[in-house]
Amino acid sequence: MFYDDIELGTRLITLMAAAMLVVQFLMVGQRLLPTAIRLFSLQSLFLACLAGTVAYVNQARHVYIAAALTLLLKVIVMPLFLNRILERATEKAEVESHLNTPASILICGGLTLVGYMVAHPFIKPHERGHSTLAVATALFLMGFFLMMNRRKAISQVLGLLTAENGLFLAAISLTYGMPLIVELGIFFDVLIAVMIFGILVYRISEIFDSMDTNKFRRLRG
Amino acid sequence: MKLWLAQVVLQLFLALGLSPFVSGFIRKLKAVLQNRRGPSLWQPYHDLFKWVRKGTVVSQQASWLFRATPYVSFLTALMVSLMVPMVTAVVPLSYFGGVLAVVYLLALARFFVALAALDTASAFGGMGSSREMTVSALAEPAMMLSIFTVALTAGSTNLSFMVQAALQHQERFLSPSHILALAAMFIVLIAETGRLPVDNPATHLELTMIHEAMILEYSGHYLALVEWGTALKQLVLMSLLVNIFFPVGIGGALTARTVTVGLIAYVVKLLLLACVVALVETSNAKLRLFRVPELLSIGFILAALALASSFIF
């Protein structure tokens, strides 16, 4: 069925990148916050599997550490943390967005095409993992779109995290493993960012009784 | 010629025999997942047998359309099941038409069922057919686009060619565009077979039913035909998904060995897909009717992206 390990690896990497894209679309269409968090966890699981495959195919041992860290932090710790914030905030757990779902999905479809177009000049047809960059760019753009489109602070954090997933995907598929110290730096950066965001979101919901960022105008003196 | 006839007969019996089993399997699995015992696996067969024996009641106001519809829906489903690869890549009615014929024969059956629901002028029938048309108008383009994605890679809309091409170049078929198409096709499968986030197959609650509302007036052997046709349609859509996207184990030629291997692989793949469907049904609540277009628009965009990305790469 498959020719050799490299071939199989490239297929698996492309497959999982595509699965991440599908999950991202589901997240855009999702209305319930707990499910959105679960979807983020699923997307990160695909990312961790992808990193593991990259590590295996390229015999890059330190990428295993990146994969394990993704699994630990993004699949388990961060979703748990976000869920706890959600439980503490006394609000209905629905995502509220500026645009309605079909419009958001359409825009995200357009963004994916933009991602493909942007990535197109950078790739040669027979290069390994050639469509992964396109998927990563699409994830990145859609993450930013989610941040702009959502009203609640916590779902904006989710948007940022998916954008970061796209960034990590691009890094890992282009370089097949950055130096370990860079990866560790990025991970702890994101972890600290999520922690700070979490505390901030919690305080916001305590003070304003809402996580809706539109209500922050009251802060003006 | 003899071989062809044997194949037609075999595939007919396979489709007729297996389709109620798949429905029963999903029902049983759902029950187990919800900590219920559930009806036995053979319940759909018992139901069909019961309905065939019972008499029918037809409204005095009903026209010939009401009586003709069960036959139309059953026979089109039966014909379509001869056009979809099940055990082997060689399809009995391969030259009759490709995937377009499959999609539009199913649409023909739906058209007749919707008309028959209006025919008796019951309020439920009209409501059901209006909803069914809304859902199918959104699901059909997504289905066409996702199948076209595969057809584009294979270079033909003939289902036999598609499966054979998928068998020869399996590496071409594991691309991102196919994952997107698969996701879209799964959403279409859920919508078209009336599964849970879209429609609840197990309820007769007036606010939520779509398909059940349309066939509410049927009884006796008419009901048996309609239900069997629905089960056949479900089997056809599931085989389409399973054999186009995962053509593992399907036989290219007609020998005793490939047919046996193909049959086992086919049943295993079908039951796996049925498990996924049952899981999705158990873990999701029914969508409000006005939210259904949102789900289907996700399916449509995924399918459109699949087609676009297979052009770009």
Coordinates of C-alpha atoms in Angstrom, one line a residue:
Chain A
M1 CA 0.0 0.0 0.0
F2 CA 2.8 2.4 0.9
Y3 CA 6.2 2.7 -0.6
D4 CA 8.4 3.4 2.3
D5 CA 8.5 5.1 5.7
I6 CA 9.1 8.6 4.3
E7 CA 6.2 8.3 2.0
L8 CA 3.9 7.0 4.7
G9 CA 5.1 9.7 7.1
T10 CA 4.3 12.5 4.6
R11 CA 0.9 11.1 4.0
L12 CA 0.2 10.9 7.7
I13 CA 1.4 14.4 8.2
T14 CA -0.8 15.8 5.4
L15 CA -3.8 13.8 6.7
M16 CA -3.5 15.1 10.2
A17 CA -3.0 18.6 9.0
A18 CA -6.2 18.3 7.1
A19 CA -8.0 16.8 10.1
M20 CA -6.9 19.9 12.1
L21 CA -8.5 22.1 9.4
V22 CA -11.7 20.2 9.6
V23 CA -11.8 20.5 13.4
Q24 CA -11.1 24.3 13.0
F25 CA -14.2 24.6 10.8
L26 CA -16.3 22.7 13.4
M27 CA -15.0 25.1 16.0
V28 CA -16.1 28.1 13.9
G29 CA -19.6 26.6 13.6
Q30 CA -19.8 25.6 17.3
R31 CA -22.0 27.5 19.6
L32 CA -21.3 25.9 23.0
L33 CA -18.2 26.9 24.8
P34 CA -17.4 23.5 26.5
T35 CA -17.6 21.8 23.1
A36 CA -15.4 24.4 21.6
I37 CA -12.8 23.7 24.3
R38 CA -13.1 20.0 23.6
L39 CA -12.6 20.7 19.9
F40 CA -9.5 22.7 20.6
S41 CA -8.2 19.7 22.7
L42 CA -8.9 17.4 19.7
Q43 CA -7.1 19.7 17.3
S44 CA -4.1 19.8 19.6
L45 CA -4.2 16.0 19.8
F46 CA -3.9 15.9 16.0
L47 CA -1.0 18.4 16.3
A48 CA 0.7 16.2 18.9
C49 CA 0.3 13.1 16.7
L50 CA 1.7 15.1 13.7
A51 CA 4.7 16.2 15.7
G52 CA 5.3 12.7 16.8
T53 CA 5.2 11.5 13.1
V54 CA 7.6 14.3 12.1
A55 CA 9.9 13.2 14.9
Y56 CA 9.7 9.6 13.8
V57 CA 10.2 10.2 10.1
N58 CA 13.1 12.6 10.5
Q59 CA 14.7 10.8 13.4
A60 CA 14.6 14.1 15.3
R61 CA 14.6 13.0 18.9
H62 CA 13.9 16.5 20.4
V63 CA 10.7 16.8 18.4
Y64 CA 9.3 14.0 20.5
I65 CA 9.7 16.3 23.5
A66 CA 7.7 19.0 21.6
A67 CA 5.0 16.4 20.8
A68 CA 4.9 15.3 24.5
L69 CA 4.7 18.9 25.6
T70 CA 1.8 19.6 23.2
L71 CA 0.0 16.5 24.5
L72 CA 0.5 17.5 28.1
L73 CA -0.2 21.2 27.9
K74 CA -2.6 21.7 25.0
V75 CA -4.5 18.5 25.1
I76 CA -4.8 18.1 28.9
V77 CA -3.8 21.1 31.0
M78 CA -5.1 24.1 29.0
P79 CA -8.6 22.7 28.3
L80 CA -8.9 21.7 32.0
F81 CA -7.9 25.2 33.0
L82 CA -10.3 26.8 30.6
N83 CA -13.1 24.5 31.7
R84 CA -12.5 25.6 35.3
I85 CA -12.7 29.2 34.4
L86 CA -15.9 28.5 32.6
E87 CA -17.4 26.7 35.6
R88 CA -16.5 29.5 37.9
A89 CA -18.0 32.2 35.7
T90 CA -21.7 32.3 36.2
E91 CA -22.8 32.8 32.7
K92 CA -24.5 30.7 30.1
A93 CA -21.9 28.7 28.2
E94 CA -22.7 29.9 24.7
V95 CA -20.3 31.5 22.2
E96 CA -21.6 34.8 21.1
S97 CA -20.3 36.2 17.9
H98 CA -20.7 39.3 15.8
L99 CA -21.5 37.5 12.5
N100 CA -23.9 34.6 12.2
T101 CA -22.6 31.1 11.6
P102 CA -23.1 30.7 7.8
A103 CA -21.4 34.1 7.2
S104 CA -18.5 33.1 9.5
I105 CA -18.1 29.8 7.8
L106 CA -18.2 31.4 4.4
I107 CA -15.5 33.9 5.4
C108 CA -13.4 31.0 6.8
G109 CA -13.8 29.2 3.6
G110 CA -12.4 32.3 1.8
L111 CA -9.6 32.6 4.4
T112 CA -8.6 29.0 3.7
L113 CA -8.4 29.8 0.0
V114 CA -6.3 32.8 0.8
G115 CA -4.1 30.5 2.9
Y116 CA -3.7 28.2 -0.1
M117 CA -2.9 31.1 -2.4
V118 CA -0.3 32.6 0.0
A119 CA 1.4 29.2 0.5
H120 CA 1.4 28.3 -3.2
P121 CA 4.5 30.3 -4.3
F122 CA 6.6 28.8 -1.5
I123 CA 6.2 25.2 -2.4
K124 CA 7.5 23.0 -5.2
P125 CA 5.1 20.3 -6.3
H126 CA 7.1 17.4 -5.2
E127 CA 8.4 18.8 -2.0
R128 CA 7.5 16.9 1.2
G129 CA 4.5 18.1 3.2
H130 CA 3.7 20.6 0.6
S131 CA 0.1 21.3 1.5
T132 CA 0.8 21.5 5.3
L133 CA 2.0 25.1 5.0
A134 CA -1.3 26.1 3.3
V135 CA -3.3 24.4 6.0
A136 CA -1.1 26.1 8.7
T137 CA -1.6 29.5 7.1
A138 CA -5.4 28.9 6.9
L139 CA -5.5 27.9 10.6
F140 CA -3.5 31.0 11.5
L141 CA -5.9 33.3 9.6
M142 CA -9.0 31.5 10.9
G143 CA -7.6 31.8 14.5
F144 CA -7.3 35.6 14.0
F145 CA -10.8 35.7 12.5
L146 CA -12.2 33.8 15.6
M147 CA -10.5 36.4 17.8
M148 CA -12.2 39.3 16.0
N149 CA -15.5 37.6 15.6
R150 CA -16.1 36.4 19.1
R151 CA -17.5 38.6 21.8
K152 CA -16.5 36.7 24.9
A153 CA -13.0 37.0 26.2
I154 CA -12.7 33.2 26.7
S155 CA -13.5 32.3 23.2
Q156 CA -11.0 35.0 22.0
V157 CA -8.4 33.1 24.0
L158 CA -9.5 30.0 22.2
G159 CA -9.0 31.8 18.9
L160 CA -5.5 32.8 19.9
L161 CA -4.7 29.2 20.9
T162 CA -5.8 27.9 17.5
A163 CA -3.8 30.6 15.7
E164 CA -0.8 29.4 17.8
N165 CA -1.6 25.8 16.7
G166 CA -1.3 26.9 13.1
L167 CA 2.0 28.7 13.8
F168 CA 3.4 25.6 15.4
L169 CA 2.2 23.5 12.5
A170 CA 3.9 25.8 10.1
A171 CA 7.1 25.8 12.0
I172 CA 7.2 22.0 12.4
S173 CA 6.3 21.2 8.9
L174 CA 8.7 23.6 7.3
T175 CA 11.8 23.0 9.4
Y176 CA 11.0 19.5 10.6
G177 CA 12.0 20.4 14.1
M178 CA 13.3 23.7 15.4
P179 CA 16.1 23.8 18.1
L180 CA 14.6 22.5 21.3
I181 CA 15.3 25.7 23.2
V182 CA 13.1 27.7 20.7
E183 CA 10.3 25.1 21.1
L184 CA 10.4 25.2 24.8
G185 CA 10.4 29.0 24.7
I186 CA 7.3 29.1 22.6
F187 CA 5.5 26.5 24.8
F188 CA 6.1 28.4 28.0
D189 CA 5.3 31.6 26.4
V190 CA 1.9 30.2 25.4
L191 CA 1.4 28.6 28.7
I192 CA 2.0 31.8 30.6
A193 CA -0.1 33.7 28.2
V194 CA -3.0 31.3 28.8
M195 CA -2.6 31.5 32.5
I196 CA -2.6 35.3 32.5
F197 CA -5.5 35.4 30.1
G198 CA -7.3 32.9 32.4
I199 CA -6.9 35.0 35.5
L200 CA -7.8 38.1 33.5
V201 CA -10.9 36.6 32.1
Y202 CA -11.9 35.4 35.6
R203 CA -11.4 38.8 37.0
I204 CA -13.4 40.4 34.1
S205 CA -16.3 38.1 34.7
E206 CA -16.2 38.7 38.4
I207 CA -16.2 42.5 38.0
F208 CA -18.5 42.9 35.0
D209 CA -20.7 39.8 35.6
S210 CA -20.0 39.1 31.9
M211 CA -17.1 38.1 29.7
D212 CA -18.4 40.2 26.8
T213 CA -15.6 42.4 25.7
N214 CA -18.1 44.9 24.2
K215 CA -19.0 46.0 27.7
F216 CA -15.5 47.2 28.5
R217 CA -16.4 50.7 27.4
R218 CA -17.5 51.3 30.9
L219 CA -13.8 51.4 31.8
R220 CA -13.5 54.8 30.3
G221 CA -13.3 57.5 32.9
Chain B
M1 CA -24.1 -12.6 -19.3
K2 CA -24.6 -15.4 -16.8
L3 CA -22.0 -13.9 -14.5
W4 CA -23.7 -10.5 -14.8
L5 CA -27.1 -12.0 -13.8
A6 CA -25.6 -13.8 -10.9
Q7 CA -24.0 -10.6 -9.7
V8 CA -27.3 -8.7 -10.0
V9 CA -29.1 -11.3 -8.0
L10 CA -26.4 -11.5 -5.4
Q11 CA -26.2 -7.7 -4.9
L12 CA -30.0 -7.4 -4.8
F13 CA -30.2 -10.0 -2.0
L14 CA -27.2 -8.5 -0.2
A15 CA -28.7 -5.0 -0.3
L16 CA -32.2 -6.2 0.7
G17 CA -31.0 -8.4 3.5
L18 CA -28.3 -6.2 4.9
S19 CA -30.1 -2.8 5.0
P20 CA -32.6 -3.6 7.8
F21 CA -29.7 -5.2 9.8
V22 CA -27.6 -1.9 9.6
S23 CA -30.6 0.0 10.9
G24 CA -31.1 -2.5 13.7
F25 CA -27.4 -2.5 14.5
I26 CA -27.3 1.3 14.9
R27 CA -30.5 1.2 17.0
K28 CA -29.1 -1.5 19.3
L29 CA -25.7 0.2 19.7
K30 CA -27.4 3.5 20.6
A31 CA -29.5 1.7 23.2
V32 CA -26.4 0.1 24.7
L33 CA -24.6 3.5 24.7
Q34 CA -27.5 5.0 26.6
N35 CA -27.6 2.1 29.2
R36 CA -30.7 0.6 27.7
R37 CA -31.2 -3.0 26.5
G38 CA -32.8 -1.9 23.3
P39 CA -34.7 -4.0 20.8
S40 CA -33.0 -7.1 19.3
L41 CA -30.8 -6.8 16.2
W42 CA -33.5 -8.5 14.2
Q43 CA -36.3 -6.1 15.2
P44 CA -36.4 -4.3 11.8
Y45 CA -37.0 -7.7 10.0
H46 CA -39.8 -8.5 12.5
D47 CA -41.3 -5.0 11.8
L48 CA -41.2 -5.4 8.1
F49 CA -42.8 -8.9 8.3
K50 CA -45.5 -7.5 10.6
W51 CA -46.3 -4.6 8.3
V52 CA -46.5 -6.8 5.2
R53 CA -49.1 -9.1 6.9
K54 CA -51.2 -6.2 8.1
G55 CA -53.9 -4.5 6.1
T56 CA -53.6 -0.9 4.8
V57 CA -55.7 2.1 5.5
V58 CA -55.7 4.8 2.8
S59 CA -57.5 8.1 3.1
Q60 CA -60.5 8.5 0.8
Q61 CA -59.1 11.8 -0.4
A62 CA -55.8 10.3 -1.4
S63 CA -55.1 10.1 -5.1
W64 CA -53.1 7.4 -7.1
L65 CA -49.9 9.3 -6.1
F66 CA -50.2 8.1 -2.5
R67 CA -50.5 4.5 -3.6
A68 CA -47.7 4.7 -6.2
T69 CA -45.2 6.4 -4.0
P70 CA -44.1 3.4 -1.9
Y71 CA -43.3 1.5 -5.0
V72 CA -41.4 4.4 -6.5
S73 CA -39.4 5.0 -3.4
F74 CA -38.6 1.3 -2.9
L75 CA -37.8 0.5 -6.5
T76 CA -35.5 3.6 -7.0
A77 CA -33.7 2.7 -3.8
L78 CA -33.3 -0.9 -5.1
M79 CA -32.1 0.3 -8.5
V80 CA -29.6 2.7 -6.9
S81 CA -28.3 -0.1 -4.7
L82 CA -27.3 -2.0 -7.9
M83 CA -25.3 1.1 -9.1
V84 CA -23.1 1.5 -6.0
P85 CA -20.1 -0.7 -5.5
M86 CA -20.6 -2.9 -2.5
V87 CA -18.5 -6.1 -2.5
T88 CA -16.6 -5.7 -5.8
A89 CA -15.5 -2.7 -7.7
V90 CA -17.5 -4.0 -10.7
V91 CA -21.0 -2.7 -10.4
P92 CA -24.0 -4.6 -12.1
L93 CA -25.5 -1.4 -13.5
S94 CA -22.1 0.3 -14.2
Y95 CA -23.0 1.6 -17.6
F96 CA -26.4 2.8 -16.7
G97 CA -25.1 5.9 -15.1
G98 CA -22.5 7.2 -12.8
V99 CA -22.8 9.0 -9.6
L100 CA -25.1 11.6 -11.0
A101 CA -27.7 9.0 -11.7
V102 CA -27.4 7.7 -8.1
V103 CA -27.9 11.2 -6.6
Y104 CA -30.9 12.1 -8.8
L105 CA -32.6 8.7 -8.5
L106 CA -32.5 9.3 -4.7
A107 CA -33.9 12.8 -5.4
L108 CA -36.7 11.3 -7.5
A109 CA -37.7 9.1 -4.6
R110 CA -37.6 12.1 -2.2
F111 CA -39.8 14.1 -4.6
F112 CA -42.4 11.4 -4.7
V113 CA -42.4 10.9 -0.9
A114 CA -42.8 14.7 -0.4
L115 CA -45.7 14.8 -2.9
A116 CA -47.4 11.9 -1.3
A117 CA -47.1 13.5 2.1
L118 CA -48.9 16.6 0.7
D119 CA -51.5 14.4 -1.1
T120 CA -53.5 13.4 2.0
A121 CA -53.6 17.0 3.1
S122 CA -52.7 16.3 6.7
A123 CA -50.9 19.1 8.5
F124 CA -48.0 16.9 9.5
G125 CA -47.4 15.7 5.9
G126 CA -47.1 19.3 4.6
M127 CA -44.8 20.2 7.5
G128 CA -42.7 17.2 7.0
S129 CA -42.2 17.6 3.2
S130 CA -41.4 21.3 3.6
R131 CA -38.7 20.5 6.1
E132 CA -37.4 17.6 4.1
M133 CA -37.1 19.8 1.0
T134 CA -35.2 22.5 3.0
V135 CA -32.7 20.0 4.4
S136 CA -32.2 18.2 1.1
A137 CA -31.8 21.4 -0.9
L138 CA -28.8 22.2 1.3
A139 CA -27.5 18.7 1.6
E140 CA -27.5 17.8 -2.1
P141 CA -25.0 20.4 -3.3
A142 CA -22.6 19.4 -0.5
M143 CA -23.0 15.7 -1.6
M144 CA -22.4 16.5 -5.2
L145 CA -19.3 18.6 -4.5
S146 CA -17.7 16.0 -2.2
I147 CA -18.3 13.2 -4.7
F148 CA -17.0 15.4 -7.5
T149 CA -13.8 15.9 -5.5
V150 CA -13.2 12.1 -5.6
A151 CA -14.4 11.9 -9.3
L152 CA -11.9 14.6 -10.2
T153 CA -9.0 12.6 -8.7
A154 CA -10.2 9.4 -10.4
G155 CA -11.0 11.1 -13.7
S156 CA -14.5 9.7 -14.1
T157 CA -17.9 9.9 -12.5
N158 CA -18.5 6.2 -13.0
L159 CA -18.5 4.6 -9.6
S160 CA -16.7 1.5 -10.8
F161 CA -13.9 3.5 -12.3
M162 CA -13.7 5.6 -9.2
V163 CA -13.3 2.7 -6.9
Q164 CA -10.8 1.0 -9.3
A165 CA -8.7 4.2 -9.5
A166 CA -8.8 4.5 -5.7
L167 CA -7.5 0.9 -5.5
Q168 CA -4.7 1.5 -7.9
H169 CA -3.5 4.9 -6.6
Q170 CA -4.3 4.8 -2.9
E171 CA -1.6 7.4 -2.2
R172 CA -3.4 10.0 -4.3
F173 CA -6.6 9.4 -2.3
L174 CA -5.2 10.4 1.1
S175 CA -4.9 14.1 0.4
P176 CA -6.3 17.0 2.4
S177 CA -9.0 17.6 -0.2
H178 CA -10.3 14.0 0.5
I179 CA -10.4 14.5 4.2
L180 CA -12.4 17.7 3.7
A181 CA -14.7 15.8 1.3
L182 CA -15.1 12.9 3.7
A183 CA -16.1 15.3 6.5
A184 CA -18.6 17.0 4.2
M185 CA -19.9 13.6 3.1
F186 CA -20.4 12.5 6.7
I187 CA -22.5 15.6 7.4
V188 CA -24.6 14.8 4.3
L189 CA -25.0 11.2 5.5
I190 CA -26.3 12.3 8.8
A191 CA -28.7 14.8 7.2
E192 CA -29.9 12.5 4.4
T193 CA -30.5 9.4 6.6
G194 CA -32.4 11.6 9.2
R195 CA -30.0 11.0 12.0
L196 CA -29.9 12.8 15.2
P197 CA -28.4 16.3 15.1
V198 CA -30.8 16.9 12.1
D199 CA -33.7 14.6 12.6
N200 CA -34.6 12.0 15.2
P201 CA -35.5 8.6 13.7
A202 CA -37.0 7.4 16.9
T203 CA -39.6 10.0 17.7
H204 CA -43.1 10.9 16.6
L205 CA -43.1 14.2 18.4
E206 CA -44.7 16.7 16.1
L207 CA -42.3 19.5 16.7
T208 CA -39.1 17.6 15.8
M209 CA -39.9 15.0 13.2
I210 CA -39.0 15.4 9.5
H211 CA -39.0 12.1 7.8
E212 CA -41.5 10.5 10.1
A213 CA -43.9 13.3 9.6
M214 CA -44.0 12.6 5.8
I215 CA -44.7 8.9 6.2
L216 CA -47.2 9.2 9.1
E217 CA -50.2 8.3 6.9
Y218 CA -48.7 5.0 5.6
S219 CA -49.7 1.7 7.0
G220 CA -49.4 -2.0 6.2
H221 CA -47.4 -3.1 3.2
Y222 CA -47.0 0.5 2.0
L223 CA -45.2 1.3 5.2
A224 CA -43.1 -1.7 4.9
L225 CA -42.0 -0.6 1.4
V226 CA -41.3 2.9 2.5
E227 CA -39.3 1.8 5.5
W228 CA -37.3 -0.8 3.5
G229 CA -36.6 1.9 0.9
T230 CA -35.3 4.2 3.6
A231 CA -33.1 1.5 5.0
L232 CA -31.8 0.8 1.4
K233 CA -31.1 4.5 0.9
Q234 CA -29.1 4.5 4.1
L235 CA -27.2 1.5 3.1
V236 CA -26.4 3.0 -0.3
L237 CA -25.1 6.3 1.2
M238 CA -23.1 4.4 3.7
S239 CA -21.6 2.1 1.0
L240 CA -20.8 5.2 -1.1
L241 CA -18.9 6.8 1.8
V242 CA -17.2 3.6 2.9
N243 CA -16.1 2.4 -0.6
I244 CA -15.1 5.6 -2.2
F245 CA -13.1 7.0 0.7
F246 CA -11.8 3.7 2.1
P247 CA -11.6 1.2 -0.8
V248 CA -9.7 -1.3 1.4
G249 CA -10.3 -4.9 0.7
I250 CA -12.8 -4.3 -2.1
G251 CA -12.2 -6.8 -5.0
G252 CA -11.3 -5.6 -8.4
A253 CA -12.2 -8.8 -10.3
L254 CA -15.0 -11.4 -9.9
T255 CA -13.4 -14.5 -8.4
A256 CA -14.6 -16.5 -5.4
R257 CA -11.7 -15.3 -3.3
T258 CA -12.0 -11.6 -3.9
V259 CA -15.8 -11.7 -3.4
T260 CA -15.4 -13.4 0.0
V261 CA -12.6 -11.0 1.1
G262 CA -14.6 -8.1 -0.3
L263 CA -17.8 -9.2 1.5
I264 CA -16.0 -9.5 4.9
A265 CA -14.2 -6.1 4.4
Y266 CA -17.5 -4.5 3.3
V267 CA -19.5 -5.7 6.3
V268 CA -16.7 -4.7 8.8
K269 CA -16.4 -1.2 7.3
L270 CA -20.1 -0.7 7.3
L271 CA -20.4 -1.8 10.9
L272 CA -17.5 0.5 11.9
L273 CA -19.3 3.4 10.1
A274 CA -22.5 2.5 11.9
C275 CA -20.6 2.6 15.2
V276 CA -19.4 6.2 14.4
V277 CA -23.0 7.2 13.4
A278 CA -24.3 5.7 16.7
L279 CA -21.7 7.6 18.7
V280 CA -22.5 10.9 17.0
E281 CA -26.2 10.3 17.6
T282 CA -25.7 9.6 21.3
S283 CA -23.3 12.4 22.0
N284 CA -25.3 15.2 20.2
A285 CA -28.5 16.8 21.1
K286 CA -31.0 17.5 18.3
L287 CA -30.4 20.9 16.6
R288 CA -33.2 23.4 16.5
L289 CA -34.7 23.3 13.1
F290 CA -33.4 26.8 12.2
R291 CA -29.9 25.7 13.2
V292 CA -29.8 22.8 10.8
P293 CA -28.9 25.0 7.8
E294 CA -25.8 26.1 9.8
L295 CA -24.6 22.5 10.1
L296 CA -25.3 21.9 6.4
S297 CA -23.6 25.1 5.4
I298 CA -20.5 23.8 7.2
G299 CA -20.8 20.7 5.1
F300 CA -21.2 22.7 1.9
I301 CA -18.2 24.9 2.6
L302 CA -16.1 21.9 3.5
A303 CA -17.1 20.2 0.2
A304 CA -16.5 23.4 -1.8
L305 CA -13.1 23.8 -0.2
A306 CA -12.3 20.2 -1.0
L307 CA -13.0 20.7 -4.6
A308 CA -11.1 24.0 -4.7
S309 CA -8.1 22.5 -3.0
S310 CA -7.9 19.6 -5.3
F311 CA -7.6 22.1 -8.2
I312 CA -4.9 24.2 -6.4
F313 CA -2.8 21.1 -5.6

